[in-house]
Short mmCIF file of C-alpha atoms in Angstrom, two decimals:
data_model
loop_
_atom_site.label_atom_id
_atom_site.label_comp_id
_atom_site.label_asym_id
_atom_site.label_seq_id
_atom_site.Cartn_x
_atom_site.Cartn_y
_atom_site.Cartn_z
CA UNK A 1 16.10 1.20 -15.16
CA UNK A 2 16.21 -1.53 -12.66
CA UNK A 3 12.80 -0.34 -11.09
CA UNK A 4 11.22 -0.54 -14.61
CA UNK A 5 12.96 -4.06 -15.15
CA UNK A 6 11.44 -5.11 -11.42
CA UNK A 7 8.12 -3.76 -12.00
CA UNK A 8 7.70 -5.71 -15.75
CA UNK A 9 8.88 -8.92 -14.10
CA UNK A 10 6.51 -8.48 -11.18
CA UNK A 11 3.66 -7.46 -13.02
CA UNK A 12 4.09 -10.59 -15.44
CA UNK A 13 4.44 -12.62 -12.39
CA UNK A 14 0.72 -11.03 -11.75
CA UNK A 15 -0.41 -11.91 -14.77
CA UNK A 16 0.49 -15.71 -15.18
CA UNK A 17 -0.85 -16.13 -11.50
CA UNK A 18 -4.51 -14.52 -11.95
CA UNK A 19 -4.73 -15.92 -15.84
CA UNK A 20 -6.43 -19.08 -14.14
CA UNK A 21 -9.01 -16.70 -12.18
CA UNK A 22 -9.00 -14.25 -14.94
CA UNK A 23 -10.40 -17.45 -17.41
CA UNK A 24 -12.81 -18.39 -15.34
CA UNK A 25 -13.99 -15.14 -14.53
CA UNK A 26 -14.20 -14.59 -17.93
CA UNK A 27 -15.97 -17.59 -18.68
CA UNK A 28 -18.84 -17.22 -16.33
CA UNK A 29 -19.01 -13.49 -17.45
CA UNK A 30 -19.33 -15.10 -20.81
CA UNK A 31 -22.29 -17.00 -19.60
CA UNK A 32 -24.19 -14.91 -17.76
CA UNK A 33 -24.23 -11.93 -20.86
CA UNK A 34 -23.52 -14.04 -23.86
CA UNK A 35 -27.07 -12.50 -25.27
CA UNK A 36 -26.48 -9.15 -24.43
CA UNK A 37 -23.06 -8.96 -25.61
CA UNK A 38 -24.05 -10.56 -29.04
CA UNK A 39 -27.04 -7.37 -29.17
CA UNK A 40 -24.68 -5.13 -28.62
CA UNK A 41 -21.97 -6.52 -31.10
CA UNK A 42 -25.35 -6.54 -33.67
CA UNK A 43 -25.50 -2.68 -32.76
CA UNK A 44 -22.04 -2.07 -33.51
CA UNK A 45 -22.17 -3.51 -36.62
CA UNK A 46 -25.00 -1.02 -38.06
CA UNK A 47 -22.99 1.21 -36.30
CA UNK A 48 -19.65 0.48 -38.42
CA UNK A 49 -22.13 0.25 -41.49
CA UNK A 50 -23.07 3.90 -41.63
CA UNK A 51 -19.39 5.23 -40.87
CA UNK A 52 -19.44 8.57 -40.24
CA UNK A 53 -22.79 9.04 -41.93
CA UNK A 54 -26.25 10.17 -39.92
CA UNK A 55 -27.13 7.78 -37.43
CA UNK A 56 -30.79 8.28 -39.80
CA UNK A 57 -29.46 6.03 -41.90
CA UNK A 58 -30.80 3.09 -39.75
CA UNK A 59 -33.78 2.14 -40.29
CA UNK A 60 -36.67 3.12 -37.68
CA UNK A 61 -37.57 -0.62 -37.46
CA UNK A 62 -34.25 -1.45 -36.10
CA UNK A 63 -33.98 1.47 -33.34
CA UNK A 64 -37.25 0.33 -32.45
CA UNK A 65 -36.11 -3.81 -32.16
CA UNK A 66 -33.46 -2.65 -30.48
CA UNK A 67 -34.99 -0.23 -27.59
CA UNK A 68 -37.19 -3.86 -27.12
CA UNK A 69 -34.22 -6.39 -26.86
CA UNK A 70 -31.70 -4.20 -25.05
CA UNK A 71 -34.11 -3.84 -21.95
CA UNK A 72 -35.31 -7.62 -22.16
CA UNK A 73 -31.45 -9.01 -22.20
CA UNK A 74 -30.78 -6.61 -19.37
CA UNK A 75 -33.58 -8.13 -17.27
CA UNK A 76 -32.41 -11.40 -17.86
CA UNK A 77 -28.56 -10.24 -17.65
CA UNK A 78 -30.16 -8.56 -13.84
CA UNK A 79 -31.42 -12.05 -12.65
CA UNK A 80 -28.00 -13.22 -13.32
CA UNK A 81 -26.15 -10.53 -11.83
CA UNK A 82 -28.11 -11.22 -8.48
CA UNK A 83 -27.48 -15.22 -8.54
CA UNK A 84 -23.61 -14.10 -8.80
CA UNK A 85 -24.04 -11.74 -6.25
CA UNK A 86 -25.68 -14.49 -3.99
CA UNK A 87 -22.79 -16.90 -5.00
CA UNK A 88 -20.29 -14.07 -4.04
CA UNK A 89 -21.87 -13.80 -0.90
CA UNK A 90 -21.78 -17.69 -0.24
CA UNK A 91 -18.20 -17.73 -1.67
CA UNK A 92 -17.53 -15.20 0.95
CA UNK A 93 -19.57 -16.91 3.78
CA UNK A 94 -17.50 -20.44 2.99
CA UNK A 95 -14.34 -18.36 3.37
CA UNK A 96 -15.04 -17.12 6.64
CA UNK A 97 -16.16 -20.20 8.06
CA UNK A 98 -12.64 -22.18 6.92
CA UNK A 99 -11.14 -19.36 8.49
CA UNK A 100 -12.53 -19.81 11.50
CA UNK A 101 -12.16 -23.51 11.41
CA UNK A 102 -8.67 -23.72 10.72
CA UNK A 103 -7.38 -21.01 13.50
CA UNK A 104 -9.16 -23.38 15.85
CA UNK A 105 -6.44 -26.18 14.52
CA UNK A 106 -3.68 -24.06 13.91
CA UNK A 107 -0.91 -23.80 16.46
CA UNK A 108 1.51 -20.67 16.83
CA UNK A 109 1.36 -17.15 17.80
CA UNK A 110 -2.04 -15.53 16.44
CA UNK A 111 0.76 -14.29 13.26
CA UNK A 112 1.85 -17.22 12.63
CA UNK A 113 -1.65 -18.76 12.92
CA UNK A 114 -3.26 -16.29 10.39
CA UNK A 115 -0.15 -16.91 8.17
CA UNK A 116 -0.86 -20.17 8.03
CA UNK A 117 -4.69 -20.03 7.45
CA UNK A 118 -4.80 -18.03 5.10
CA UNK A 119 -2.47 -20.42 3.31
CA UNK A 120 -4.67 -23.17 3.73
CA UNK A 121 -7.61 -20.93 3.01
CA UNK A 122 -6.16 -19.38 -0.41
CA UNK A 123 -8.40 -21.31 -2.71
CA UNK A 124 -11.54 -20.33 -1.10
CA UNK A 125 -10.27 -16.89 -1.37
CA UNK A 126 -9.69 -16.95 -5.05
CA UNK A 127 -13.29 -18.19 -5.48
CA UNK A 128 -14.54 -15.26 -3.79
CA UNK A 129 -12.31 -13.07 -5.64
CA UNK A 130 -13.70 -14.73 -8.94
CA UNK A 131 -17.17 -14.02 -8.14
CA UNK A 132 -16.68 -10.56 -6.81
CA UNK A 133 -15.26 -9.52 -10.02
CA UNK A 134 -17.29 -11.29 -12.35
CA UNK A 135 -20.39 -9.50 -10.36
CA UNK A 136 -18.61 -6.58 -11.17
CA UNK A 137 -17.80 -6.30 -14.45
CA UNK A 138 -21.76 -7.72 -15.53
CA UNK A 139 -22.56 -4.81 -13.59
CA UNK A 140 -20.48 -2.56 -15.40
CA UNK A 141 -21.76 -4.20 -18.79
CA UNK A 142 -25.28 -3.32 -17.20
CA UNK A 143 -24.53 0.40 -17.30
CA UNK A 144 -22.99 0.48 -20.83
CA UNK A 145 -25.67 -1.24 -22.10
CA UNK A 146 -28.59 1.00 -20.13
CA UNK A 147 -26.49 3.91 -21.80
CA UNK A 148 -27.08 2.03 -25.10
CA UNK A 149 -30.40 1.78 -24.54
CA UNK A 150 -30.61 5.39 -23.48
CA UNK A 151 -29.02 6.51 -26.68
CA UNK A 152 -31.00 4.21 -29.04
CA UNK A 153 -34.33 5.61 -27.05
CA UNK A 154 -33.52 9.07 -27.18
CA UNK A 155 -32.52 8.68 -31.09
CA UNK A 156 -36.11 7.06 -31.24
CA UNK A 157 -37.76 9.68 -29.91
CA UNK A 158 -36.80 12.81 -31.83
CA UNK A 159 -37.76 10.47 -34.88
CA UNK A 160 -41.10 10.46 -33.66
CA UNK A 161 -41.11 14.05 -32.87
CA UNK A 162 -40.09 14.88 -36.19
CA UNK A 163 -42.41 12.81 -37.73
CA UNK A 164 -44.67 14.48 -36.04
CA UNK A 165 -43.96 18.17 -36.17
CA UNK A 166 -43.64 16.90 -40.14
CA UNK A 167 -47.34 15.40 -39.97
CA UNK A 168 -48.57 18.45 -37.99
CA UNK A 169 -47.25 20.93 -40.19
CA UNK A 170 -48.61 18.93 -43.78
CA UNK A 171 -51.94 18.84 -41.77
CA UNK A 172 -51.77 22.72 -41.62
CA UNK A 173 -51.15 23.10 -44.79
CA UNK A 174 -53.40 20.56 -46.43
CA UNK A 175 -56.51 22.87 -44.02
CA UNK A 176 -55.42 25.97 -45.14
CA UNK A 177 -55.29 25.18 -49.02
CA UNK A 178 -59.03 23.57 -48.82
CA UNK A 179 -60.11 26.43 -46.76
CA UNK A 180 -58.71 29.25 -49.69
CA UNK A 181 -60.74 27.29 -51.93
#
């Protein structure tokens, strides 16, 4: 039991120290895919609507906004994902050079020195962090939403197939009834 008791404290301890970088993670993430998210939150909605009913229940018109928006948000969502991804890299760049810098001032052994730099380097670190994993998780919201997209296309699709074997086979029908005449 004292392992379990160690283990809750530490992992609150982890939790009150990344909730800063965790906000503003979360913030930029918020920024960067506030549109997509808000398409995706109107898909769930229909979604909830229909229950465990047919996905046919939703309208073609709306499948058909949808496999439109979804793509467009993710291109803009994309453009973003690279400026974060350049930031990351700059964040990472910046880190490296006050690295460098400071183990040129620094005095000790080369432990003690990197001790103490990357003390004095920790908030450039935690930038870099916060980039890295706000790149990451629009990434991930990338994929979810291609699979969306993928779904909502393929759903679109055997529509139209339908509608057309229906068509197709009326057609048939219509020319064999005009040619019995």
């Amino acid at each position: 039991m004292a392992n379990s008791e160690r283990l809750k404290k530490l992992i609150q301890e982890v939790k009150e120290e990344s909730s800063v970088a965790v906000k503003f993670s979360n913030d930029l993430l918020e920024e960067y895919s506030k549109e997509l998210d808000s398409a995706i939150r109107e898909i769930e909605v229909i979604m909830d609507s229909i229950g465990e009913s047919s996905i046919e229940d939703i309208p073609d018109t709306q499948i058909e906004y949808y496999c439109v928006k979804i793509p467009a948000l993710m291109y803009r969502a994309g453009v973003k994902l690279e400026e974060l991804g350049m930031m990351a890299d700059i964040s990472s760049s910046q880190k490296r050079q006050e690295y460098n810098e400071a183990m040129l001032k620094v005095s000790g052994t080369v432990q003690e020195k990197k001790a103490r730099v990357e003390q004095l380097i920790e908030d450039k670190a935690l930038v870099e962090v916060i980039y890295k994993r706000t790149y990451n998780s629009l990434r991930g919201k990338l994929d979810m939403a291609e699979k969306m997209y993928s779904g909502l296309k393929k759903s679109l699709t055997k529509r139209i197939s339908e509608n057309d074997l229906d068509r197709f086979s009326k057609d048939g029908y219509i020319r064999r009834s005009e040619e019995d005449e």
